[in-house]
Short mmCIF file of C-alpha atoms and ligand atoms in Angstrom, two decimals:
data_model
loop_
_atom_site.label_atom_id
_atom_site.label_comp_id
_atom_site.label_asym_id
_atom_site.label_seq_id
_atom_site.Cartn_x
_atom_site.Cartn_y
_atom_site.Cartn_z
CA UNK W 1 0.00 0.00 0.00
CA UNK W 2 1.02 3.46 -0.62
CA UNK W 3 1.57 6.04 1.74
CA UNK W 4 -1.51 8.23 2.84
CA UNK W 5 -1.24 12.24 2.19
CA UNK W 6 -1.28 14.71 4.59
CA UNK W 7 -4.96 15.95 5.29
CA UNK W 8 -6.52 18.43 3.39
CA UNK W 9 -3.70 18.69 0.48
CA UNK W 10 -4.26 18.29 -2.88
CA UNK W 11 -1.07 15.94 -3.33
CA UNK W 12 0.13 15.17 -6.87
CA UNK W 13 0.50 11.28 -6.61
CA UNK W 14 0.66 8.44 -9.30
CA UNK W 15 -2.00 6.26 -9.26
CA UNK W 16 -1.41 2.24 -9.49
CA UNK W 17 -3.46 -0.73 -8.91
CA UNK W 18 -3.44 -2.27 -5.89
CA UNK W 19 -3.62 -5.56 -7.13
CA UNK W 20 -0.37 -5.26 -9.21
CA UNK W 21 1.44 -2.35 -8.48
CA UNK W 22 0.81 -0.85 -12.31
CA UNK W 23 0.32 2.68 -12.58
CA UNK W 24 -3.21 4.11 -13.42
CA UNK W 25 -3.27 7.76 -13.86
CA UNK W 26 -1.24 10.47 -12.07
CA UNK W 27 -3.36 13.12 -10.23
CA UNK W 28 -4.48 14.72 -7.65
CA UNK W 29 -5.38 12.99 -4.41
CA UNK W 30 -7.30 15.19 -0.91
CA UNK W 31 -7.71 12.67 1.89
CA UNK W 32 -10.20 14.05 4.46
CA UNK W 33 -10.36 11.84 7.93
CA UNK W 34 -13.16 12.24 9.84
CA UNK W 35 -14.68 13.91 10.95
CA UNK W 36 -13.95 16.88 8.74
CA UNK W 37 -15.25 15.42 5.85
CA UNK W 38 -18.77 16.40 3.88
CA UNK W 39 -20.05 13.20 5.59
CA UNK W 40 -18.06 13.20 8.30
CA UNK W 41 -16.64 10.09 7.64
CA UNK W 42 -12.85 9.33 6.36
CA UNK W 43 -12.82 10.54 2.90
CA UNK W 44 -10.97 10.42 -0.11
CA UNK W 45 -11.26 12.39 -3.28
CA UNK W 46 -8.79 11.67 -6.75
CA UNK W 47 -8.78 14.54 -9.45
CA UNK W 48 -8.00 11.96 -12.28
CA UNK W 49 -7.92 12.32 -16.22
CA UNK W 50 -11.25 12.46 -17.42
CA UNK W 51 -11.05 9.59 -20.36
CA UNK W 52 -13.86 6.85 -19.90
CA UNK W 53 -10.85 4.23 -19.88
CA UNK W 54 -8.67 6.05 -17.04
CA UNK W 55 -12.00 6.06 -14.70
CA UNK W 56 -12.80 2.71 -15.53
CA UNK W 57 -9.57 1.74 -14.59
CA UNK W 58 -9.21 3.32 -11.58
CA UNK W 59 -12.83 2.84 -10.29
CA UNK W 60 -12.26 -0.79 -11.16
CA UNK W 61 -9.40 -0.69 -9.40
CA UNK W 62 -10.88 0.76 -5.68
CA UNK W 63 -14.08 -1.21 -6.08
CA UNK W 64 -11.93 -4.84 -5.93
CA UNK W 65 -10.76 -3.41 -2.54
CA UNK W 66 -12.52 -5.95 -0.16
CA UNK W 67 -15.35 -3.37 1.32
CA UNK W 68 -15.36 -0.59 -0.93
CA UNK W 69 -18.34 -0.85 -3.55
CA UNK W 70 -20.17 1.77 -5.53
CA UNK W 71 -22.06 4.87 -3.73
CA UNK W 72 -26.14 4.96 -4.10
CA UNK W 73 -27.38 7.88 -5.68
CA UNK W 74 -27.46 10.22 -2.86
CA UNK W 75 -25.60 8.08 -0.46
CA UNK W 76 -23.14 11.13 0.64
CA UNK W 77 -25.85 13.47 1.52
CA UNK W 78 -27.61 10.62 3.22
CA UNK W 79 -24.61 9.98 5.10
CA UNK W 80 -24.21 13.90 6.04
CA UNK W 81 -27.30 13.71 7.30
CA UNK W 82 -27.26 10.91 9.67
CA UNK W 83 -24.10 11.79 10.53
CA UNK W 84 -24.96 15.17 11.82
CA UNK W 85 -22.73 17.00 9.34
CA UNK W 86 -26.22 18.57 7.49
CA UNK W 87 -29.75 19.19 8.54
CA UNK W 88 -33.11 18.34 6.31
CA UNK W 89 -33.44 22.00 5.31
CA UNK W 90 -29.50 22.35 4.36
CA UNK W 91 -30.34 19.08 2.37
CA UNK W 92 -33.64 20.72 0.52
CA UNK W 93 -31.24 24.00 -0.55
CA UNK W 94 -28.13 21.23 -1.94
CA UNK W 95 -30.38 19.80 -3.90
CA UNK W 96 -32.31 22.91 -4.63
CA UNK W 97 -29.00 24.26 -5.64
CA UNK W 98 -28.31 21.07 -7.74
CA UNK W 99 -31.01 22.26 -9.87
CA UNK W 100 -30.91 25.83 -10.24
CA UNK W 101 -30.46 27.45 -13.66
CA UNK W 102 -30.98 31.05 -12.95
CA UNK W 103 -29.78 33.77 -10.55
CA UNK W 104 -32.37 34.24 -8.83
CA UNK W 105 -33.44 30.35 -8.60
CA UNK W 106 -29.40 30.26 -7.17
CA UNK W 107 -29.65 32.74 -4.55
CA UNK W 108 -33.04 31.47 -3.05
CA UNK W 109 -31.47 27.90 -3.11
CA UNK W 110 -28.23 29.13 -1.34
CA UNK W 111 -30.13 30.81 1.21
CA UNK W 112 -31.72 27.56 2.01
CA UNK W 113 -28.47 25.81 2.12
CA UNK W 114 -26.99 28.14 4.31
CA UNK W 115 -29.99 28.13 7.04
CA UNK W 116 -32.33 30.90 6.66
CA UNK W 117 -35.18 28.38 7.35
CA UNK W 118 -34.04 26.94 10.62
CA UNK W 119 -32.15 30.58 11.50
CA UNK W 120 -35.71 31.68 11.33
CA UNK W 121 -37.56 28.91 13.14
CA UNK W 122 -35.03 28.89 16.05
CA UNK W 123 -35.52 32.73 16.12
CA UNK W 124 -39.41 32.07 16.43
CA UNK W 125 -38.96 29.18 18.69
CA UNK W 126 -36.65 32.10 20.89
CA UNK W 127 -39.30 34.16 21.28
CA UNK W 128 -41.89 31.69 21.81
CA UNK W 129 -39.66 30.33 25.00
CA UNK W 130 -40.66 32.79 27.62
CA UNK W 131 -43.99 32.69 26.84
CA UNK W 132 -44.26 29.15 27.48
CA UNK W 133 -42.30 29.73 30.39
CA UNK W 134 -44.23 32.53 31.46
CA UNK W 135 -47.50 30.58 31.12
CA UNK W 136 -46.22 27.57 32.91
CA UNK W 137 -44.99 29.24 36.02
CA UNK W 138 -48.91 30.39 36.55
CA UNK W 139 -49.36 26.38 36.26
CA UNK W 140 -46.88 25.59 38.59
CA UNK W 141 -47.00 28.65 41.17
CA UNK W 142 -50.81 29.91 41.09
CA UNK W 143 -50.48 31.48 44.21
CA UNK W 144 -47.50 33.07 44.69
CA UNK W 145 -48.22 36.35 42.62
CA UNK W 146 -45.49 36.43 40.78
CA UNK W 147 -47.00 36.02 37.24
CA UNK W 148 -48.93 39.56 36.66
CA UNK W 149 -51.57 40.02 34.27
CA UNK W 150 -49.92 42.56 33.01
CA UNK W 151 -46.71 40.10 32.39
CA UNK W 152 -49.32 37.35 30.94
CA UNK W 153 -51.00 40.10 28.60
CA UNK W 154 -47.19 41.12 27.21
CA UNK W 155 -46.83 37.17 26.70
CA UNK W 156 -49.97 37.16 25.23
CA UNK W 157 -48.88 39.76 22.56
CA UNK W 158 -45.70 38.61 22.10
CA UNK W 159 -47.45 35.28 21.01
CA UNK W 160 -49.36 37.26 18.64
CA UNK W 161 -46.57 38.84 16.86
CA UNK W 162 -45.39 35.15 16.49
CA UNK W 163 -48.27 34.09 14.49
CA UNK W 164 -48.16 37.05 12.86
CA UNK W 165 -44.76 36.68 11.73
CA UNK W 166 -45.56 32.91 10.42
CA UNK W 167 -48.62 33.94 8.94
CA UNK W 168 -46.34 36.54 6.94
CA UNK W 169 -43.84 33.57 5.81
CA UNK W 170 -46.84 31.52 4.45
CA UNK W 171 -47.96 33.79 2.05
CA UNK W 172 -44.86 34.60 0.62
CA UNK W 173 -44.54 31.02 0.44
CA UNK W 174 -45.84 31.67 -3.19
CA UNK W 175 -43.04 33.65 -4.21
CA UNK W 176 -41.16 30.72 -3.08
CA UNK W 177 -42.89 28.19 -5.50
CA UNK W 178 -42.90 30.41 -8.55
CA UNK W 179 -39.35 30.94 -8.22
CA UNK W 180 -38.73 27.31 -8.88
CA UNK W 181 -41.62 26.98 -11.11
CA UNK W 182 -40.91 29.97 -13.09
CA UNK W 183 -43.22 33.17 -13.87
CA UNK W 184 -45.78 32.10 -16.35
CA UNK W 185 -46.39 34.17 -19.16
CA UNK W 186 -48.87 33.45 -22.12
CA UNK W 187 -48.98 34.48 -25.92
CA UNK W 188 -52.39 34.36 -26.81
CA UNK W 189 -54.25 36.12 -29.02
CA UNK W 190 -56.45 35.24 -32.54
CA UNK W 191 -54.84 32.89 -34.98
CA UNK W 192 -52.01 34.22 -37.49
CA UNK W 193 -51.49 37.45 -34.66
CA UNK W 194 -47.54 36.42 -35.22
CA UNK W 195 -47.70 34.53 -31.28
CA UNK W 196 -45.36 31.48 -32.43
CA UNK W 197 -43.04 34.11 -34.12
CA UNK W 198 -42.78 35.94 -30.88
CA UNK W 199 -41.87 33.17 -28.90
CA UNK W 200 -39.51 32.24 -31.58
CA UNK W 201 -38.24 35.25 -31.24
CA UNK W 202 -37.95 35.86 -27.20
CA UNK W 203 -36.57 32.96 -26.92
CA UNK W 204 -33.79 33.28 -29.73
CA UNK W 205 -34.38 29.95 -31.16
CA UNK W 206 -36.65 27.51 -33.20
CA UNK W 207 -38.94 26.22 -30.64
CA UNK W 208 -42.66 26.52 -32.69
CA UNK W 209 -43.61 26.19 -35.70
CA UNK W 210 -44.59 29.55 -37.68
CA UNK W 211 -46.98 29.23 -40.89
CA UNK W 212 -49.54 31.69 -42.39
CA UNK W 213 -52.30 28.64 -42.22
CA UNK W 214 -54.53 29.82 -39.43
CA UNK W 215 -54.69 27.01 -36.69
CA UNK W 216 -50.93 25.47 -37.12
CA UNK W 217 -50.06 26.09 -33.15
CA UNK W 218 -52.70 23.52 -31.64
CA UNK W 219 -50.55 22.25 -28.18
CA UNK W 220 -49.61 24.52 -25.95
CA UNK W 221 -45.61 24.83 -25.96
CA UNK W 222 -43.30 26.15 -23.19
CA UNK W 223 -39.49 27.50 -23.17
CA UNK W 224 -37.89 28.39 -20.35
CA UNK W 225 -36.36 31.96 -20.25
CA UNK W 226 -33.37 33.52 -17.87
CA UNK W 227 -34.92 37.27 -17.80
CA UNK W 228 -31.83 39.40 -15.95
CA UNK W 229 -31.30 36.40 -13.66
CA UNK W 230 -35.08 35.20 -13.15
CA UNK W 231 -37.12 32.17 -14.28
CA UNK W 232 -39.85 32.74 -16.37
CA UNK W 233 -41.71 30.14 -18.27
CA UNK W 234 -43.18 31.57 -22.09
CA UNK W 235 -46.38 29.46 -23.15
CA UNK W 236 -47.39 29.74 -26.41
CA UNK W 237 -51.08 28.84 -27.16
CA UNK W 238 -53.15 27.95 -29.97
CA UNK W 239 -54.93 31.17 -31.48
CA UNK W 240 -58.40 31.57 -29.96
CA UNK W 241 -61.17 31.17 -32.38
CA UNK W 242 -64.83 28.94 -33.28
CA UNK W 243 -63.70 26.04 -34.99
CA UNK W 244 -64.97 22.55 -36.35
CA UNK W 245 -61.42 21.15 -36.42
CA UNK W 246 -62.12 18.64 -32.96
CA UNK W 247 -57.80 18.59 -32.36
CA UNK W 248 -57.99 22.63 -33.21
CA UNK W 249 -60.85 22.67 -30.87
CA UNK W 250 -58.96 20.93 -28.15
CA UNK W 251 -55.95 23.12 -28.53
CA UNK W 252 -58.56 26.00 -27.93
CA UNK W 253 -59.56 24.92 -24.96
CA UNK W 254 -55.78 24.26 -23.62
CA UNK W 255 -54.89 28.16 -25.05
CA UNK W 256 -58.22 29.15 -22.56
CA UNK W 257 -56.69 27.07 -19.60
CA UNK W 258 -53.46 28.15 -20.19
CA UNK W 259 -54.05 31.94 -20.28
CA UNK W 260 -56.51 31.37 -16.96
CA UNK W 261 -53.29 30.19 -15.21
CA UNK W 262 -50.86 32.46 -16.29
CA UNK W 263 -49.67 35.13 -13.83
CA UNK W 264 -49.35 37.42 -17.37
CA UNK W 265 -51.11 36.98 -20.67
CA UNK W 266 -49.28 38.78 -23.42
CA UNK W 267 -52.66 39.46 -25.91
CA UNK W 268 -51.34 39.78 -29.48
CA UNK W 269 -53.22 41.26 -31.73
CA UNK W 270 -52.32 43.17 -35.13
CA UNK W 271 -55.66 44.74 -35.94
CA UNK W 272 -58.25 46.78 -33.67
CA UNK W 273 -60.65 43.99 -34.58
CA UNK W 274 -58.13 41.26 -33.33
CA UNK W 275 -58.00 42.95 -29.92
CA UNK W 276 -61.62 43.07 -28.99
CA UNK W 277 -61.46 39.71 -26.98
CA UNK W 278 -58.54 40.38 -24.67
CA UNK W 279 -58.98 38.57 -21.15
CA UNK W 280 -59.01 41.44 -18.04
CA UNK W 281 -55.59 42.34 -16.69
CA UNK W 282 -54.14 40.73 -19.99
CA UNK W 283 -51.10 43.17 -21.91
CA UNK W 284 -52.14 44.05 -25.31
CA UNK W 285 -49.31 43.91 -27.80
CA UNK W 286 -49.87 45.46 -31.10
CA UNK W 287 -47.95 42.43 -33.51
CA UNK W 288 -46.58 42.98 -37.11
CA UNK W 289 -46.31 46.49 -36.58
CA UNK W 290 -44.10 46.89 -39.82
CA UNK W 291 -46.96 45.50 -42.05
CA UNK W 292 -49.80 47.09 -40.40
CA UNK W 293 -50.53 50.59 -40.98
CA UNK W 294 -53.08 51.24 -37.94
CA UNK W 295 -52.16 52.07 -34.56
CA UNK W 296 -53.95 50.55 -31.34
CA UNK W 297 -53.75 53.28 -28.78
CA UNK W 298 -54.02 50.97 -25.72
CA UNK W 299 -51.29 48.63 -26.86
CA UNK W 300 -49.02 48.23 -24.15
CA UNK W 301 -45.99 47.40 -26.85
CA UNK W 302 -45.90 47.52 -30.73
CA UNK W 303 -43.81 45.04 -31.64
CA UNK W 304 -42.62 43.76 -35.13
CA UNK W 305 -41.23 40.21 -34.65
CA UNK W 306 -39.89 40.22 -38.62
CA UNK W 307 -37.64 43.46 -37.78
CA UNK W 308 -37.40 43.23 -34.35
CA UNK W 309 -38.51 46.78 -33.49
CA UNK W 310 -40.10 46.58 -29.82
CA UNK W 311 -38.67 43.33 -28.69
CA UNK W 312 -36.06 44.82 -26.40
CA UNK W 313 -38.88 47.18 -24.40
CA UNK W 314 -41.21 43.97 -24.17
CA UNK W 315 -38.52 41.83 -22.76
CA UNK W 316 -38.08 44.30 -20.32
CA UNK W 317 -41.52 45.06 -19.15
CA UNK W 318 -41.95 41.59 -18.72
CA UNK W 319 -38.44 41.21 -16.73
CA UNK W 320 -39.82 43.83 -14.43
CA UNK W 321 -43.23 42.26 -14.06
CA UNK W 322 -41.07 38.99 -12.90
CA UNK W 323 -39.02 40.86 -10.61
CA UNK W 324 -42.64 42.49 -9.08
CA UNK W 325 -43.35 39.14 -8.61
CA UNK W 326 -40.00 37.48 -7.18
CA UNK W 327 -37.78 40.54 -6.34
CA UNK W 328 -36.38 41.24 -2.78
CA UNK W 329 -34.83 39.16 0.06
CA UNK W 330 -35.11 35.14 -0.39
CA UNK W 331 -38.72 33.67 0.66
CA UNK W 332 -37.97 31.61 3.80
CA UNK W 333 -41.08 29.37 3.57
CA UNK W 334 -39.65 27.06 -0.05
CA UNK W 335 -40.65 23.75 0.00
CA UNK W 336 -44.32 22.17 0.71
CA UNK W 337 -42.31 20.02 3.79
CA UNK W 338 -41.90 23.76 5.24
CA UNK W 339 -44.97 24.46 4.11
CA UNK W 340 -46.56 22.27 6.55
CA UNK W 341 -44.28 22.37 9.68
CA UNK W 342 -45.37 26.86 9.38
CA UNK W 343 -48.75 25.96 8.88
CA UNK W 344 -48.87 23.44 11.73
CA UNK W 345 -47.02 25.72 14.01
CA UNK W 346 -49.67 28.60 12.51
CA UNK W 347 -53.00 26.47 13.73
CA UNK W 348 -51.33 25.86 16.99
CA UNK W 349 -50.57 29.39 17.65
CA UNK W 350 -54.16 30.33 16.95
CA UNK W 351 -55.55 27.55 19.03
CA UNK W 352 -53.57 29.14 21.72
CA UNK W 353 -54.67 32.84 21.16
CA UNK W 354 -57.97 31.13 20.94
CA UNK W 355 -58.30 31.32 24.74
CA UNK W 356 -59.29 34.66 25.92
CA UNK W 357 -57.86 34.25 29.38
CA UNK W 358 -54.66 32.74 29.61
CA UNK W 359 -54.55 32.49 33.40
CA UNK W 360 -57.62 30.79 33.43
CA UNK W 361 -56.86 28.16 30.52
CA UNK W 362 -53.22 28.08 31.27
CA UNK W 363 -52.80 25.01 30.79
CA UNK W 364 -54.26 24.65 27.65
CA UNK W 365 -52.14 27.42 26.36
CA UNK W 366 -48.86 25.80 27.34
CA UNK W 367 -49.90 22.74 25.75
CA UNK W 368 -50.29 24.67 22.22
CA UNK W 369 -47.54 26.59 22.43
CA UNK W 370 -45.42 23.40 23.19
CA UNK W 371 -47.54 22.14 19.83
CA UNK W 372 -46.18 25.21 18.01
CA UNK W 373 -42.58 24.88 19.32
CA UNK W 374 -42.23 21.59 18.40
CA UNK W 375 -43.21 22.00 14.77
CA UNK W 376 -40.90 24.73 14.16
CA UNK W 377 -38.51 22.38 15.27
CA UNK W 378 -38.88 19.99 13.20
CA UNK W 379 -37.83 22.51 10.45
CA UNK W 380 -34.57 20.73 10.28
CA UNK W 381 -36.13 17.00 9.93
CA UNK W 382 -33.98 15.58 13.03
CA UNK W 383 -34.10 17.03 16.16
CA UNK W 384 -36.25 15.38 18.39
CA UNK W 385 -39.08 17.99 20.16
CA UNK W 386 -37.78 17.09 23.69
CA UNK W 387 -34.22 17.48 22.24
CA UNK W 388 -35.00 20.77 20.89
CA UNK W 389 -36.73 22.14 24.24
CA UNK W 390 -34.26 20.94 26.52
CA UNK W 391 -31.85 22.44 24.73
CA UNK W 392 -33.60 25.66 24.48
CA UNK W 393 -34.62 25.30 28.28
CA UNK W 394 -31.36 24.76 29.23
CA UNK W 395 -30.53 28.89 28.05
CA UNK W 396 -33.49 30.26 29.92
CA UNK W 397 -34.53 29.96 33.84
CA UNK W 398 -37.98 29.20 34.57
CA UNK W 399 -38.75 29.85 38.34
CA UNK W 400 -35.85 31.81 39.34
N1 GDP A 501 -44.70 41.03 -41.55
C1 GDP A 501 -44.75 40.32 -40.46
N2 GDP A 501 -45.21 39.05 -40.49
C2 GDP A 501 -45.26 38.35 -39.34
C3 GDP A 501 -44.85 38.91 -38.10
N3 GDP A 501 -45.02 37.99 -37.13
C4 GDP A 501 -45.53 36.90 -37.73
N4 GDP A 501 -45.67 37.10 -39.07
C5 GDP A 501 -46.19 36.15 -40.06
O1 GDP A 501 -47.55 35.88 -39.76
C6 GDP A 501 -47.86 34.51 -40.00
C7 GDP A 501 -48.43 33.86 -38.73
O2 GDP A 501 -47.41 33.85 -37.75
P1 GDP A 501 -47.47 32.85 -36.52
O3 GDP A 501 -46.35 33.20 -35.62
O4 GDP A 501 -47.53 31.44 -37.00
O5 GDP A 501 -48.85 33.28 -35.89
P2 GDP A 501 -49.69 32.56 -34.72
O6 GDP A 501 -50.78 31.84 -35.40
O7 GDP A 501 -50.22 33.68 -33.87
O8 GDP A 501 -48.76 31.66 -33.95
C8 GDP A 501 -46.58 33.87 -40.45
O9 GDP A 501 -46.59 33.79 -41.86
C9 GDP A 501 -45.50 34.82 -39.97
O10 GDP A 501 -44.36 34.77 -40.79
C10 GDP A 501 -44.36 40.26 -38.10
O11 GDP A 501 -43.96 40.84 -37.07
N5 GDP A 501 -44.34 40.91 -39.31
MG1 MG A 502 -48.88 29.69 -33.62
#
């Protein structure tokens, strides 16, 4: 066997085959012994040539060690995890990070990764403590005065600024979801309006198929855009009209659903006429604005997707509708596992304000607000409740 290299140093080592002392590769070799490793286990990385044969080779080689097979898919992070090295929510914002192809999509992910949800719920589950507290010492010492109604009423709206706050990180929770999902914005508009051309040509490539037969666009197609850093998601849509054609017909009805969905409907339409049956709220875009000679005086944009002329200002007015939509600080609330531990933690903090007098149903109280402390900590997926209060007890007095 060779000899091992010092921790944490990429060390420029040939590679040979246990078996028969035959060099491999040369390369780069980082050993990592536990537990400073990304699973906390002893670790060893090799930066080898990237030919299928030199892998092969030197995989091969490692995986006839006696005990050494191939990882599962996901085996490190599993690892991680039950190691202690990462929590659940750290997890969610790796993988959330795995997948990210825009800016934005990168920046909410890395937030994740780096603990905004569980910085949050152990700020929540902070201020929550010494209202439990609070509560319980009437429990445990009714007589002895010490718990004022005036103390239990501060509690009281201290607990309410806690459900406020969690109400707050639920509906952003939206933001959250279309950031992943993308903005949504349909082309609709009358057949032959020039919507697969625009697409086309926001998207700078050959995604549908343009024709002057009315009725060529009958699914709905979607290309993903990177607006200034943000996700948005262009539908294009069959052009809206009465038709016998039954697969026309059903790509009608599609181009309806579609535009009810979208959080923007871009309504082409080249012609006054064309324009009449916009949906409410929709943009109208005046289309083929270098072959027709009118003007539409409400039209948002006039575009001409042969020349180009209006593109740029449309791209942009959508970018800023996206950014109205995702802009600002990272949502905390991201995934629908979150989604349930806030609104758990939400019912259980009503259920508590629920009782007008808390010295009378002081117990009751304590017993939600336990509820509510124990799904915020479950935020990172491990810690046990009892853990998690224990250890939060352990910072803050009751009694003395
Ligand atoms: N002159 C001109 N023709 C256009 C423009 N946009 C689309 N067209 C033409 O109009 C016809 C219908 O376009 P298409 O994108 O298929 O319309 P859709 O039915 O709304 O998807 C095609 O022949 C296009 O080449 C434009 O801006 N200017
Ligand atoms: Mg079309």
């Amino acid at each position: 066997m060779g000899r091992l290299p010092p921790p944490r140093a990429a060390t420029l080592s040939t590679l040979r085959d246990p078996a028969n002392g035959s060099p491999l590769d040369q390369g780069l070799v980082l050993w990592f012994p536990a537990p400073a490793s990304f699973t906390g286990e002893d670790c060893a990385e090799f930066q080898i040539h990237g030919g299928r044969a030199v892998v092969a080779a030197v995989l091969g080689a490692v995986v006839a060690l006696e005990g050494v097979r191939l990882a599962e898919p996901g085996e490190f992070t599993r690892r991680a995890f039950e190691n202690g090295k990462l929590d659940l929510a750290a997890i969610e914002g790796l993988g959330d990070l795995l997948h990210a192809e825009t800016e934005a999509q990168r920046r909410q992910a890395y937030a994740l990764y780096q603990g905004r949800l569980t910085d949050e719920t152990d700020r929540l589950a902070q201020e929550l403590l010494p209202v439990l507290a609070l509560v319980e010492a009437t429990i445990d010492f009714p007589d002895e005065g010490d718990v004022t109604d005036a103390a239990l009423l501060q509690a009281r709206s201290q607990a309410l600024a806690v459900r406020d706050r969690i109400d707050g990180l639920l509906a952003d929770s939206g933001r959250a979801e279309r950031m992943r999902d993308g903005v949504v914005v349909a082309i609709a508009g009358p057949p032959n309006a020039g919507k697969s051309t625009l697409l086309n040509a926001m998207a700078r490539r050959d995604v549908a198929i343009v024709s002057p037969i009315a009725g060529t666009t009958r699914d709905a197609l979607e290309v993903q855009l990177d607006l200034g850093g943000l996700p948005v998601v262009l539908v294009d849509t069959a052009g809206i009209r009465e038709t016998q054609d039954p697969v026309e017909a059903e790509g009608v009805r599609r181009a309806r659903r579609r535009v009810s969905e979208a959080d923007l409907v871009l309504w082409l339409a080249p012609t006054i006429e064309s324009a009449a049956e916009r949906p409410e709220g929709s943009w109208l875009v005046q289309s083929q604005a270098d072959r027709v000679a009118e003007h539409l005086s409400e039209a948002r944009h006039r575009i001409s997707a042969a020349t180009g002329s209006g593109l740029p200002a449309l791209l942009a007015d959508v970018q800023a509708f996206a950014s109205s939509l995702l802009g600002g600080e990272p949502a905390v609330v991201v995934h629908e596992r979150h989604r349930r531990i806030m609104a758990e933690a939400l019912a259980s903090m009503e259920a508590a304000l629920g009782h007008t007098d808390w010295s009378v149903s002081a117990e009751l109280v304590a017993e939600d607000l336990r509820a509510a402390l124990a799904a915020l900590g479950r935020s990172r997926g491990r810690v046990g409740t009892e853990a998690m209060l224990d250890q939060l007890f352990s910072a803050f007095c009751i009694g003395k």
